[in-house]
Structures are given as structure tokens and as C-alpha cells.
XYZ file of C-alpha atoms in Angstrom:
697
model
C -21.819 -27.974 -7.612
C -24.206 -24.836 -8.919
C -24.638 -21.788 -6.903
C -27.596 -20.950 -4.711
C -29.774 -17.925 -5.923
C -31.707 -17.074 -3.059
C -33.086 -14.234 -4.087
C -36.646 -13.540 -6.014
C -34.690 -12.846 -9.470
C -32.668 -16.078 -9.798
C -35.061 -17.445 -12.506
C -34.991 -14.325 -14.103
C -30.863 -14.289 -13.971
C -30.979 -17.852 -14.975
C -32.810 -17.572 -18.416
C -31.058 -14.197 -18.874
C -27.823 -16.632 -19.179
C -29.585 -18.527 -21.968
C -30.045 -15.618 -23.878
C -29.267 -15.030 -27.452
C -28.540 -12.235 -28.558
C -28.093 -10.740 -32.048
C -24.683 -8.485 -32.738
C -26.305 -5.067 -34.678
C -24.441 -3.672 -37.068
C -25.195 -0.120 -35.463
C -26.091 -0.188 -32.027
C -25.048 -2.749 -29.272
C -27.121 -3.395 -26.485
C -26.023 -3.894 -22.991
C -25.368 -7.185 -23.259
C -23.344 -6.969 -26.095
C -20.759 -4.840 -24.713
C -20.848 -7.060 -21.699
C -19.972 -9.913 -24.122
C -16.578 -8.052 -25.524
C -15.628 -9.214 -21.722
C -16.649 -12.457 -21.076
C -15.410 -13.352 -24.627
C -12.013 -11.804 -24.261
C -11.635 -13.488 -20.591
C -12.024 -16.773 -21.392
C -9.744 -16.506 -24.503
C -7.649 -14.822 -22.910
C -7.314 -17.602 -19.485
C -7.705 -20.539 -22.265
C -4.358 -19.286 -24.158
C -2.519 -19.237 -21.477
C -3.944 -22.242 -19.672
C -4.469 -20.377 -16.901
C -6.559 -17.435 -14.681
C -10.247 -17.204 -13.375
C -12.403 -16.479 -16.289
C -15.628 -16.960 -13.804
C -15.596 -13.481 -12.196
C -14.671 -11.256 -15.316
C -17.633 -13.192 -17.025
C -20.024 -12.572 -14.072
C -19.595 -9.140 -13.554
C -19.247 -8.128 -17.021
C -22.761 -7.060 -16.815
C -21.690 -4.518 -13.430
C -18.316 -3.135 -15.624
C -20.238 -2.439 -18.219
C -22.776 -0.037 -16.737
C -20.173 1.405 -14.254
C -17.120 2.084 -17.235
C -19.889 3.427 -19.671
C -22.663 5.611 -17.796
C -20.789 6.560 -14.695
C -16.880 6.248 -14.479
C -15.226 9.662 -14.824
C -11.512 8.858 -16.655
C -9.163 9.559 -20.101
C -8.082 6.553 -21.177
C -5.624 9.030 -23.180
C -4.568 10.192 -19.888
C -4.857 7.602 -17.096
C -3.188 9.943 -14.307
C -5.571 13.076 -14.889
C -6.364 14.312 -11.053
C -9.809 14.584 -11.674
C -10.672 10.929 -12.388
C -12.508 8.216 -10.520
C -10.822 5.199 -8.787
C -11.519 2.111 -10.030
C -9.796 -0.995 -7.521
C -10.754 -4.899 -8.279
C -10.108 -6.174 -5.265
C -10.947 -9.459 -6.327
C -7.593 -8.958 -8.356
C -7.944 -13.017 -9.569
C -10.638 -11.806 -11.991
C -7.802 -9.309 -13.427
C -8.974 -9.858 -17.446
C -12.081 -7.710 -16.132
C -9.638 -5.138 -15.596
C -7.797 -6.038 -18.713
C -10.623 -5.833 -21.129
C -12.165 -2.897 -19.404
C -8.803 -1.114 -20.369
C -8.220 -2.363 -23.915
C -12.222 -2.149 -24.621
C -12.351 2.003 -24.012
C -9.644 2.833 -25.231
C -6.293 2.719 -23.372
C -3.016 2.210 -25.040
C -3.592 -1.422 -24.382
C -3.058 -3.349 -27.505
C -4.821 -6.724 -28.230
C -1.573 -8.696 -28.136
C -1.192 -7.538 -24.330
C -4.546 -10.008 -24.066
C -2.901 -12.801 -25.921
C -0.161 -12.336 -23.873
C -2.279 -12.720 -20.331
C -0.003 -14.443 -17.516
C 3.118 -14.324 -19.877
C 6.661 -13.101 -18.768
C 7.116 -9.537 -19.383
C 3.228 -8.757 -20.015
C 1.107 -5.980 -18.839
C -1.163 -8.706 -18.266
C -0.586 -10.486 -15.097
C -2.235 -13.225 -13.724
C -3.284 -10.297 -10.520
C -3.402 -6.729 -11.556
C -0.021 -4.752 -10.959
C -0.010 -1.050 -10.645
C 3.914 -0.119 -11.938
C 3.164 -2.643 -15.297
C 0.454 -0.095 -16.320
C -0.610 3.962 -15.353
C -4.291 3.123 -15.328
C -4.487 0.179 -12.938
C -4.625 2.489 -10.033
C -3.337 -0.342 -7.824
C -1.652 -4.070 -6.811
C -4.724 -6.330 -6.031
C -4.554 -10.116 -5.295
C -4.350 -10.716 -1.233
C -8.280 -10.493 -0.449
C -9.612 -7.602 1.135
C -6.537 -5.837 0.587
C -7.836 -4.117 -2.692
C -10.639 -2.681 -0.769
C -8.737 -1.340 2.213
C -6.518 0.353 -0.716
C -10.191 1.832 -2.269
C -10.842 2.958 1.874
C -7.560 5.123 1.590
C -8.606 6.479 -1.942
C -11.660 7.783 -0.745
C -10.564 9.138 2.403
C -7.689 11.127 0.597
C -10.586 12.351 -1.487
C -12.300 13.428 1.240
C -8.847 15.638 3.116
C -7.857 16.620 -0.629
C -11.022 18.161 -1.318
C -11.369 20.077 2.807
C -8.033 21.545 1.771
C -8.402 22.620 -1.910
C -11.635 22.754 -2.826
C -13.437 26.829 -2.192
C -16.767 27.885 -1.286
C -18.086 29.886 -4.368
C -16.522 33.517 -5.494
C -18.209 36.891 -5.863
C -19.949 35.004 -9.042
C -21.417 32.264 -6.990
C -19.416 29.417 -9.085
C -17.485 27.040 -7.206
C -14.683 25.659 -7.588
C -14.501 22.215 -6.869
C -11.241 20.792 -7.923
C -11.293 17.188 -5.717
C -14.471 15.804 -6.534
C -14.312 11.667 -7.508
C -16.085 8.315 -6.380
C -13.876 5.343 -5.627
C -15.587 1.871 -6.562
C -14.686 -1.111 -5.434
C -15.811 -4.518 -6.760
C -15.428 -7.128 -4.534
C -16.121 -10.969 -3.803
C -16.845 -13.325 -1.034
C -13.245 -13.905 -0.030
C -12.372 -10.220 0.684
C -15.460 -10.079 2.860
C -14.120 -12.856 4.349
C -10.895 -11.812 4.447
C -10.393 -10.389 8.256
C -9.286 -6.652 7.151
C -12.240 -6.239 5.586
C -13.768 -5.555 8.668
C -11.061 -3.351 9.405
C -11.388 -0.808 6.958
C -15.437 -0.985 6.277
C -16.016 -0.076 9.791
C -13.555 2.680 9.873
C -15.019 4.030 6.543
C -18.803 3.878 7.755
C -16.830 5.556 10.813
C -14.920 8.088 8.954
C -18.547 8.534 6.702
C -16.545 7.923 3.456
C -19.725 8.537 1.125
C -17.994 8.354 -2.193
C -16.486 4.922 -1.570
C -18.469 2.651 -3.326
C -18.335 -0.992 -3.584
C -19.646 -3.943 -5.236
C -20.192 -7.243 -3.884
C -19.978 -9.799 -6.466
C -22.559 -12.258 -4.516
C -22.268 -15.420 -6.789
C -21.981 -17.604 -3.802
C -19.133 -19.922 -4.856
C -15.017 -19.823 -4.400
C -12.500 -22.474 -4.663
C -14.085 -25.062 -2.711
C -17.562 -24.815 -3.805
C -20.302 -22.932 -2.018
C -19.576 -20.909 0.119
C -22.665 -21.590 2.052
C -21.204 -24.197 3.941
C -18.560 -21.544 5.464
C -20.008 -18.352 5.196
C -23.030 -17.638 6.735
C -22.828 -13.990 7.152
C -25.828 -11.909 6.830
C -23.365 -9.195 4.788
C -26.292 -6.483 4.793
C -26.482 -6.257 8.711
C -22.355 -6.443 8.853
C -22.760 -3.749 7.012
C -25.483 -1.697 8.146
C -24.408 -1.733 12.046
C -20.457 -0.528 9.889
C -22.958 2.904 9.320
C -22.727 2.081 5.942
C -25.927 2.379 2.889
C -26.627 -0.682 1.849
C -28.237 -2.040 -1.414
C -29.295 -5.405 -1.100
C -30.756 -7.751 -3.964
C -29.289 -6.312 -6.983
C -29.263 -8.664 -10.021
C -26.176 -8.374 -11.579
C -26.957 -8.911 -14.922
C -29.842 -6.621 -15.695
C -28.273 -3.279 -16.802
C -31.412 -1.290 -15.115
C -30.894 -2.647 -11.587
C -27.564 -1.895 -11.839
C -27.671 1.320 -12.972
C -30.289 1.997 -10.296
C -28.512 0.770 -7.580
C -25.170 3.049 -8.445
C -27.556 6.257 -8.914
C -28.846 5.759 -5.365
C -25.342 5.351 -3.924
C -23.821 8.220 -4.991
C -26.427 10.541 -3.682
C -25.466 9.239 0.159
C -24.296 12.011 1.943
C -22.687 10.840 4.438
C -21.984 6.928 4.321
C -20.473 4.466 1.639
C -22.334 2.580 -0.082
C -22.028 -1.632 -0.726
C -24.142 -2.727 -3.416
C -25.205 -6.197 -2.894
C -25.233 -7.442 -6.367
C -26.623 -11.521 -7.137
C -24.558 -12.669 -10.120
C -23.787 -16.093 -12.377
C -20.080 -16.481 -11.946
C -18.990 -18.226 -15.328
C -22.500 -16.079 -16.838
C -22.716 -17.384 -20.172
C -20.973 -20.815 -20.102
C -23.453 -23.407 -20.266
C -22.530 -26.251 -18.220
C -19.810 -25.007 -15.951
C -21.680 -21.513 -14.848
C -22.619 -21.317 -11.470
C -20.089 -23.640 -10.599
C -16.763 -23.557 -8.582
C -15.255 -25.160 -12.289
C -15.003 -21.088 -13.434
C -13.672 -20.166 -10.311
C -9.850 -21.018 -10.980
C -9.777 -22.904 -14.293
C -9.744 -22.397 -17.682
C -13.135 -23.215 -19.607
C -11.609 -25.599 -21.680
C -11.602 -25.997 -25.590
C -14.847 -27.169 -25.623
C -17.105 -25.089 -22.853
C -15.470 -21.940 -24.745
C -17.278 -23.104 -27.995
C -20.622 -23.698 -26.293
C -19.937 -20.044 -24.483
C -19.334 -18.458 -28.042
C -23.137 -20.235 -28.954
C -24.592 -19.251 -25.808
C -23.649 -15.555 -25.908
C -24.468 -15.311 -29.428
C -20.812 -14.011 -29.830
C -20.169 -15.414 -33.869
C -16.584 -14.287 -33.749
C -12.852 -15.409 -33.461
C -10.780 -15.636 -30.550
C -9.515 -11.854 -29.383
C -11.798 -10.212 -32.273
C -13.959 -8.337 -31.100
C -16.735 -6.096 -34.052
C -15.851 -2.676 -34.880
C -19.273 -1.774 -33.659
C -18.702 -3.375 -30.274
C -15.817 -1.094 -29.630
C -17.060 1.939 -30.831
C -19.189 1.058 -28.150
C -16.905 1.401 -25.950
C -14.733 3.918 -27.005
C -14.378 6.247 -24.073
C -11.637 8.795 -25.552
C -14.216 11.478 -26.533
C -15.553 11.671 -23.315
C -12.718 11.670 -21.419
C -11.498 13.892 -23.710
C -14.303 16.426 -22.650
C -14.714 15.905 -18.910
C -11.012 16.892 -18.701
C -11.360 19.801 -20.887
C -13.819 20.607 -18.486
C -11.982 19.995 -15.343
C -8.945 22.060 -16.683
C -11.595 24.832 -17.076
C -12.191 24.823 -13.986
C -8.685 24.757 -12.359
C -7.488 27.611 -14.968
C -10.040 30.035 -12.943
C -9.133 27.715 -9.585
C -5.688 28.747 -10.772
C -5.986 32.728 -10.866
C -8.428 32.695 -7.665
C -6.082 30.830 -5.582
C -2.831 31.150 -7.006
C -1.041 29.729 -4.423
C -3.233 26.746 -3.485
C -3.260 25.939 -6.994
C 1.046 25.542 -7.241
C 0.612 23.582 -4.115
C -2.034 21.267 -5.627
C -0.125 21.026 -8.414
C 3.114 20.183 -6.617
C 1.614 17.096 -4.299
C -0.492 15.397 -7.574
C 3.408 15.700 -9.424
C 4.466 14.067 -5.706
C 7.469 16.642 -5.604
C 8.213 17.780 -2.157
C 8.560 21.936 -1.142
C 11.791 23.441 -3.095
C 13.035 24.291 0.531
C 12.459 20.897 2.186
C 15.974 19.334 1.840
C 18.025 22.251 3.344
C 15.407 22.849 6.069
C 15.802 19.051 6.890
C 19.784 19.233 6.701
C 19.736 22.347 9.153
C 17.298 20.557 11.785
C 19.540 17.859 11.516
C 22.769 19.490 12.532
C 21.316 21.394 14.761
C 20.104 17.778 16.848
C 24.019 17.181 15.966
C 24.856 20.718 18.008
C 22.596 20.121 20.868
C 22.813 16.303 21.248
C 19.869 15.348 22.685
C 19.600 11.884 25.211
C 15.854 10.624 24.106
C 14.494 7.681 22.892
C 14.368 7.520 19.374
C 10.523 7.419 19.408
C 11.201 10.627 21.259
C 13.513 11.806 18.465
C 10.798 11.088 15.692
C 8.205 13.168 17.428
C 11.018 15.908 18.071
C 11.565 15.801 13.713
C 7.664 15.437 12.993
C 7.554 18.307 15.131
C 10.465 19.818 12.397
C 9.311 18.381 9.414
C 5.282 18.564 9.350
C 5.053 22.315 8.626
C 6.989 22.000 5.643
C 4.907 19.504 4.018
C 1.227 19.580 4.219
C 1.043 16.265 2.111
C 1.978 14.603 5.454
C -0.681 12.195 6.972
C -0.163 9.955 9.394
C -2.171 7.452 12.259
C -1.294 5.490 15.112
C -3.375 1.773 15.343
C -4.496 3.430 19.300
C -1.245 3.729 19.943
C -0.106 7.396 19.862
C 0.975 8.254 23.156
C 3.439 5.425 23.090
C 4.031 5.758 18.868
C 4.662 9.428 19.770
C 3.015 10.105 15.941
C 1.065 13.010 16.836
C 2.825 16.278 16.709
C 2.602 19.461 17.366
C 0.493 20.290 14.134
C -1.795 17.030 13.762
C -5.669 17.918 12.899
C -7.563 14.950 13.135
C -9.659 14.090 9.633
C -13.006 14.303 11.730
C -12.818 17.061 12.255
C -13.366 18.693 8.453
C -10.002 20.817 8.999
C -8.844 22.591 5.577
C -5.372 20.939 7.305
C -6.965 17.624 8.707
C -3.754 15.205 8.730
C -3.988 12.730 11.276
C -5.996 9.661 11.765
C -7.226 7.850 14.155
C -6.777 3.727 13.437
C -7.811 2.392 16.573
C -7.069 -1.232 16.831
C -6.555 -1.710 12.966
C -3.007 -2.806 12.142
C -3.405 -4.100 8.796
C -6.278 -2.421 7.954
C -4.443 0.346 8.861
C -1.283 0.171 6.591
C -3.114 -1.031 3.677
C -5.179 2.158 3.652
C -1.610 4.151 3.874
C -1.269 2.384 0.565
C -4.126 3.716 -0.748
C -3.458 6.926 0.384
C 0.447 7.173 -1.091
C -1.740 5.623 -4.667
C -4.295 8.288 -4.188
C -1.104 11.096 -5.258
C -0.830 14.027 -2.847
C -0.323 12.361 0.105
C 3.193 10.764 1.921
C 1.258 8.735 4.718
C 2.771 7.390 7.350
C 1.560 5.075 10.607
C 2.342 3.357 13.070
C 2.203 0.338 15.825
C 4.756 -1.480 17.781
C 7.291 -3.351 15.835
C 5.706 -6.492 17.046
C 2.869 -6.121 15.770
C 3.912 -5.065 12.479
C 3.180 -8.705 12.039
C -0.158 -7.770 11.781
C 0.499 -5.698 8.636
C 3.218 -7.519 7.369
C 1.243 -8.803 4.778
C 0.373 -4.959 3.558
C 3.739 -3.932 4.108
C 4.880 -6.445 1.488
C 2.031 -5.035 -1.139
C 4.331 -1.485 -0.143
C 7.135 -2.650 -1.936
C 5.475 -4.988 -4.384
C 3.265 -1.955 -5.644
C 5.300 0.275 -4.770
C 3.662 2.952 -2.890
C 5.803 5.394 -1.187
C 4.139 4.979 2.276
C 6.196 4.869 5.655
C 5.914 2.053 8.270
C 6.779 3.791 11.586
C 7.281 0.858 14.302
C 8.587 1.748 17.950
C 9.156 -0.052 21.154
C 11.683 -2.336 18.869
C 13.254 -4.849 21.566
C 13.578 -6.485 24.400
C 13.953 -2.939 25.565
C 10.193 -2.467 25.830
C 10.916 -3.955 29.388
C 8.194 -5.703 31.334
C 4.911 -6.023 29.255
C 7.275 -9.525 28.411
C 7.933 -11.943 25.460
C 4.172 -11.264 23.451
C 5.232 -7.327 22.976
C 9.052 -8.031 22.686
C 10.109 -8.269 18.699
C 12.800 -10.808 18.274
C 12.443 -11.804 14.580
C 10.701 -8.513 13.225
C 13.706 -6.565 12.219
C 14.674 -9.166 10.064
C 11.996 -10.463 8.694
C 11.076 -6.661 7.313
C 14.224 -6.722 6.060
C 13.701 -9.511 4.070
C 11.120 -7.973 2.056
C 12.425 -6.757 -1.618
C 12.189 -2.796 -2.132
C 11.529 -2.834 1.571
C 14.064 0.154 3.239
C 14.256 -0.723 7.494
C 15.754 2.239 9.319
C 16.522 1.442 13.518
C 18.440 4.914 14.409
C 20.899 5.119 17.077
C 20.527 8.226 18.080
C 18.424 12.011 17.283
C 20.615 12.739 14.376
C 20.003 9.350 13.018
C 16.184 9.356 13.388
C 16.230 12.793 11.752
C 17.655 11.524 8.812
C 15.730 8.068 8.583
C 12.780 10.411 8.213
C 14.637 12.773 5.682
C 15.443 9.745 3.444
C 11.664 8.113 4.106
C 10.335 11.459 3.085
C 12.733 12.121 -0.130
C 11.923 8.442 -1.540
C 9.511 8.027 -4.161
C 10.041 3.949 -5.411
C 9.366 2.695 -2.460
C 8.248 2.076 1.623
C 10.332 2.643 4.708
C 10.004 0.660 7.971
C 11.129 3.292 11.387
C 11.903 1.552 14.071
C 12.483 3.615 17.011
C 13.444 2.338 20.468
C 11.174 2.925 23.953
C 13.926 3.720 26.101
C 16.248 6.989 26.142
C 19.385 6.651 24.028
C 23.250 8.109 24.014
C 23.884 10.492 21.594
C 26.658 10.194 19.456
C 30.032 12.622 18.566
C 30.012 12.952 14.515
C 32.201 15.485 12.017
C 30.366 17.436 9.258
C 31.369 14.702 6.873
C 29.763 11.726 8.471
C 26.077 13.421 9.514
C 26.305 13.176 5.639
C 27.223 9.647 5.145
C 24.332 8.136 7.478
C 21.876 8.952 4.734
C 24.467 6.352 2.893
C 22.864 3.266 5.403
C 26.095 2.699 6.930
C 29.306 4.417 7.673
C 32.186 4.299 10.273
C 31.780 6.287 13.135
C 34.253 6.064 15.112
C 37.883 4.561 14.450
C 40.991 4.480 16.713
C 43.729 7.436 17.253
C 45.743 5.874 15.379
C 43.534 4.340 12.591
C 44.609 1.048 13.032
C 41.980 -1.234 13.909
C 42.449 -5.115 14.338
C 38.332 -5.568 14.542
C 35.071 -4.192 13.451
C 31.803 -3.888 15.322
C 28.569 -3.431 13.588
C 25.684 -2.269 15.181
C 22.725 -0.749 14.798
C 19.962 1.142 17.113
C 19.848 1.091 20.613
C 22.760 -1.458 20.192
C 25.598 1.408 18.629
C 26.355 2.918 22.184
C 27.026 -0.589 23.432
C 29.820 -0.883 20.991
C 30.881 2.476 21.420
C 31.326 1.774 25.127
C 32.728 -1.387 24.270
C 35.559 0.347 21.610
C 36.348 2.500 24.363
C 37.317 -0.733 26.831
C 39.247 -2.434 23.446
C 40.880 0.383 23.025
C 42.751 1.145 27.120
C 43.465 -2.695 26.171
C 45.305 -2.110 23.538
C 43.047 -3.403 20.811
C 41.858 -1.233 18.436
C 38.146 -0.837 16.949
C 36.336 0.275 14.398
C 32.818 1.171 14.826
C 30.123 0.869 12.014
C 26.498 2.233 12.666
C 24.341 0.613 10.076
C 21.264 2.489 10.205
C 20.085 0.841 7.772
C 21.154 -2.258 5.729
C 19.443 -2.319 2.899
C 20.822 1.621 1.809
C 24.081 0.414 2.469
C 24.146 -2.687 0.154
C 23.206 -0.697 -3.138
C 26.204 1.471 -2.299
C 28.945 1.340 -4.715
C 31.738 -1.385 -4.238
C 34.206 1.384 -3.281
C 32.360 2.749 -0.694
C 31.275 -0.708 0.906
C 35.232 -1.771 1.122
C 36.125 1.131 2.523
C 33.291 1.034 5.430
C 34.150 -2.595 5.935
C 37.691 -4.042 4.165
C 37.536 -7.343 2.819
C 40.242 -7.633 4.657
C 39.397 -7.139 8.259
C 37.456 -10.731 8.406
C 37.470 -9.797 12.946
C 34.278 -8.867 13.058
C 31.437 -8.425 15.538
C 27.607 -7.290 14.682
C 25.805 -6.698 17.829
C 22.005 -6.338 17.642
C 18.832 -7.281 20.023
C 17.213 -9.163 17.473
C 18.130 -12.386 15.570
C 21.460 -12.932 14.965
C 20.925 -14.908 11.152
C 20.301 -11.724 9.441
C 24.054 -10.738 10.267
C 26.015 -13.554 9.092
C 26.481 -11.834 5.875
C 28.158 -8.835 6.980
C 30.250 -10.830 9.558
C 30.829 -14.031 7.312
C 32.020 -17.657 9.056
C 34.774 -15.946 11.152
C 32.639 -13.289 12.907
C 30.335 -13.250 15.539
C 26.956 -11.837 15.990
C 25.339 -10.828 19.946
C 22.243 -11.225 19.447
C 18.434 -12.971 20.631
C 17.252 -16.315 19.377
C 14.966 -16.794 21.849
C 11.712 -15.290 23.045
C 12.011 -12.309 25.857
C 11.051 -12.461 29.544
C 8.926 -9.644 31.727
C 11.317 -7.266 33.933
C 12.764 -3.856 33.297
C 14.578 -3.136 30.469
C 17.742 -2.851 31.915
C 17.368 -6.503 33.797
C 16.576 -7.447 30.479
C 19.750 -6.313 28.986
C 21.733 -7.536 31.009
C 19.963 -11.404 31.128
C 20.608 -11.616 27.595
C 23.959 -10.260 27.284
C 24.148 -7.227 25.812
C 26.630 -5.611 28.072
C 29.822 -3.880 27.459
C 31.680 -7.241 28.990
C 29.570 -9.217 26.375
C 31.286 -7.806 23.608
C 34.556 -7.066 24.796
C 34.604 -10.983 25.558
C 33.633 -11.376 22.193
C 36.206 -9.305 20.627
C 38.915 -10.714 22.250
C 37.665 -14.161 21.181
C 38.581 -13.208 17.952
C 42.010 -12.030 18.608
């Protein structure tokens, strides 16, 4: 099926698709530069026998204008702090980005393009930030790149408010944070619900340095989208509070340039450029159809496209004059040098702010954070507060927050319940230089993906929050946190049937296990205020991935510990209690609110002559990474009589208790009743734990 292009420029676009250009030996045309993207993309997909050639071929003209005329970047330094951010939300068209990185002079050789979608290449099927420094984020799940871009733009706004300074005596502004975020999106991105969540918030936050380019080609995998996507996108985004530039011919460089110039003039709104394009532009028999979307063009069509485009070069061959037309090394070096001059002046005028900026961009914590955090943890141990762990979390934020200007948080309209607002919280809409809190509204998925963007921008440690049961809404973005990886902290309160009267729709059952199954995701479920503070410290100090902090609604008893035991909490699992004789017959393993239950059961067992060890396991993922000798010391192999207790599904704990052990958990949905009644009804009682222990004797 042919794409339907309804605006007045359709005829002109189609004519240009059949334009044969001749490469000038000295000065390539814009179309010829764009054709390099098309050729490399179709060649790489053809070589891999897999991939999506249509989008790169369709958006090549737009990318050429953006990258050559607007995007501030330096191929010699992909992490230059003042660079513009570019996000490919329609990440299936990854060869567009890989071609751009290669052509503009990054250390991204043609060999990588030849190994597209192959094991251990940097050219994965979808862009992966961990594979190359110039890839700003990992995209593929549609719409999340747009959400990440909102996070980038929000980060720029907050960083600018913090660090940019008004003119001094010489009337020179010292703006060290001043970049745009550009994001390419497709029909699929805008169909995904997350696009609504984040576009709505971006308009509310007036993120005027966010520019989204919509690849309006009318085609998705199933064919022409008019059968399932009939939104008036222009009106939709105008309703969000965006500046919308509609009807742009995506194959007319002058029209694209004018639209981008207009977008950059927006004073208080993000901009959506709706660009009409032909998917697979230049493939004479397949352009404008779903046949170019997710499959190689085929040998014959690739050959025909070469003729159609006037690209008379073998696969993966780009002539020198085309490389010269793309090379951004000199321009990038000059831009960074100019910024370095500005930063040198800034450093002289504002040495403390400059030092903070440099530290935060590097991702380092304040030199005294570790010591202050340890002191607070020990104070909590001495004071012994009996509070809900969500309250302990807020107490910890009050203690750690003043030390960490990079900490930026928010909640999905549950701040009074999540207790994520601390004494130093300031709304990002306030334009306060110390703004650090986002009211996300009821947008769990968007919130989490925006947090990933905040983390990836640099200079921030973001945290977001909702009820644990609603982590389901956010789960794919949590997965992306772990995959990217991003230094994001996800706070989930009301962690069990202990939530009480709101009933089974709000009571998490399978959620702890589900989050633990995500690779590279650390899930902390602390049992008291001390473990809560340690969990926050561990999450803040971790740089290689996300942490989920799971907190209770109800008060939890304080647990006694030695100085040594306090230090062992950060290892994920530790011996909280041994019998006075140090001889034990069985091990009770528990997390969160059930640690107190295990301790009470241990005392009853002790009175009955049964010695039990209690192991608190606040973070199983961290515990599992400890040396074998440590793990064996906590859970010795000789003791096969083990009972695990957690108010969640039971299957997860089998790896710790084995076939000989027992798990006290809940494998059905909860009910609406007061928490105490629910715990009794579902068997989370001292008697139940004691009975299970006796059954193992």
C-alpha cells in the first residue's frame, strides 16, 4: 500500500523522490549529503539481512539540516557538557544515528556499520547508550525516547537556573548551561500512551528548549496508519501547550531549516515540528509503503535506489567530498573552545558554583557525603525510632538532601503518602535556583522515563515515587533504567497487604518478585529506619544502575544491632540475630515488615529450646553479588532448615530455602480490611512462623 500524504506538498515531495542528482567534485548538495545516510542505512540493513531502512531514508534530509546547521556537538568529545542532546525516540531507525556518528567524525568507523546488528558491535538493532558515548540514551520501546528527551530538557532548565549568572560589571552574561534537546519521533511514539503523559507535562513546565520532529510518513508495520491513528496531532499538542509547526515538507531542506529556526525562537513552549516525509525515500518500488519499514529492501531494490538517488558508489563507500561536507570536527572543537573560555571566566567569578558544576557533571558525590551519611545512620541506630519506613525515608531525605544539590525528586501525585517532599524541596516551576522537586501528576510511566532522562543528562541523581502496586505502570521504564543503565532511584511505598483498607487493587503481591527479576536492578526493602537510611545511601552511591526502594505504610519496630552489623547492612543480607549460644538449628530469612515478625518468632522458639538464626535480607541482588565465603557465613550450606517470610509471592524465595525449606508468603490477591486483620487472616503471625519452624525439626 502507498502512503497517503494529504497536504499540498505531496506532489512536490513525490517529484523530489525521483530526482537524480550528480555529485559535485567540490561542494555536495544537501540532498547528496542526505543520500549518504540513505545509502549507508540500506547497505547496513541489507548486509545484516535485518533492520529498518525506511525511517533513516525518510528522515535523512531532516537529519542533515539539523546536524549540519543547528546541533552543537563535538565529535572529539562526545560528553562535552554544553552539547545539544539528540534523541532517536523511533529507535528502530538506528542506522540514521549510526550513519550520522560515522559521517560527522566520531570514532565510529565504517567497520561498525558493516557489523550492524552483529554480536559485540556498537551498532545494535536499537541505539544503546552503553555501547558508545555519543548515544545519549537507549531507545526502542516507542515513546520512551520522547520521555527521556523531556527529562533532558527539564534537566537543562533546572541546571540553567542553578548555575547561569546575571551580567557582572563588564555586562557579560556567563551562561554555562544553554543547550537544546532535539528528539525524532514517529507515529508509533505518538500512539503510545507515554507520549501523552510526558508531552502534557513538558507543556506545563514550559520546556521551550525541547524540539520534537514528528516523522509524519503515514506508515507503520501494519500499513497505512489512517485505519488506526486518526488523531489531529497539531491540535493535540497545541492543547498540551506546545508550539506546533505543521505541514513542513521533510524533504525540503529550506523548509526544515526555517521550521528549526522558528522552533528555537520559542520563549516559553516546547515545539513539535510535523514533517511530512516518504518512508523509504529513494527506493523506487517500495518507498511510501510498509515494505520499507522493518525489512531489508532486497538486492534489486537497493540497486534501483542507487540509480534513483544518483549514488554511484559500491556498498559502504562514501566519497571524500561527502565526508568533507559532513565533518563536524573543526566546528565542534571551535564551539567547545568558546564554551571553555566562558567557563574559565565563570570559574574566576564564581569558583564555588564552578566547582559544584564540575563535580556534578563528573557524577561524583560531595567529599563528605559518606561520612555524614554514616553518622546519620549511627544516630538512627542509637535513637531507635519506631516509624513506618516511608517516614524513615523522609527523615533520610531531610538528612541527606542538604548535602546533595544534585538530588531531584518527585511523586506521581502521592507526595503526602510517599513522603517524598523533604524540608528543602522546591518546585521546579518556581524558577528557584535551588529547585529540586517535580510534581509529576498521575503519570507513573512518564515520570519514570523522565527520571532516566534527568540521570542521563548529567549533574542529577533523580528519584521518583508512587505506590508499589503502580510500579506496574512504570515497569518498562524501570527495565530501561537497568538496561541503559541510568542512575535513577525509584521509590515505592505501601509495600504489601499492610496497605490495608484500599483493598486488593492497591495491595502489591507479585511486585517485589517482578522488580527483582529485572537484571541490574537493585530492590531494597528495609525493615526499620536504620536499614532505610542505608538503602538510600547505597542507592545514591551506586552509579551503574537503578535502585528500587520499597517502603511500608505501617510502623516498623526498631532492631538492635552492633557496630559491625550496621556495616553489614550494605552487603544486602546479614545475620541480625543468633541464639546466645551461637548454636542454631534453623534459619529465618525475612525482609521489611516481616523481619520484626521473624524476630518475635525467634524469641518464642528460643523459649521452646529451638535455636534460630534471623537473617535480614534488605537487598537480595546485592547479597547475591557478595563473595561465596560471606554468603556461606550468613546462610551456611549445612543448615537446610530454612523458613523465608515475606508478604509477597513465595516462588522467589525457593532459591534460598531450597526444597527442604518453607516459605510463608501470599500467592493470591489481598482483601479490603485493616492491616492487622489482613496479616492475621493471611497467616503472617508469630504462631504461623513458629509452626513452620517446628515442621522442619
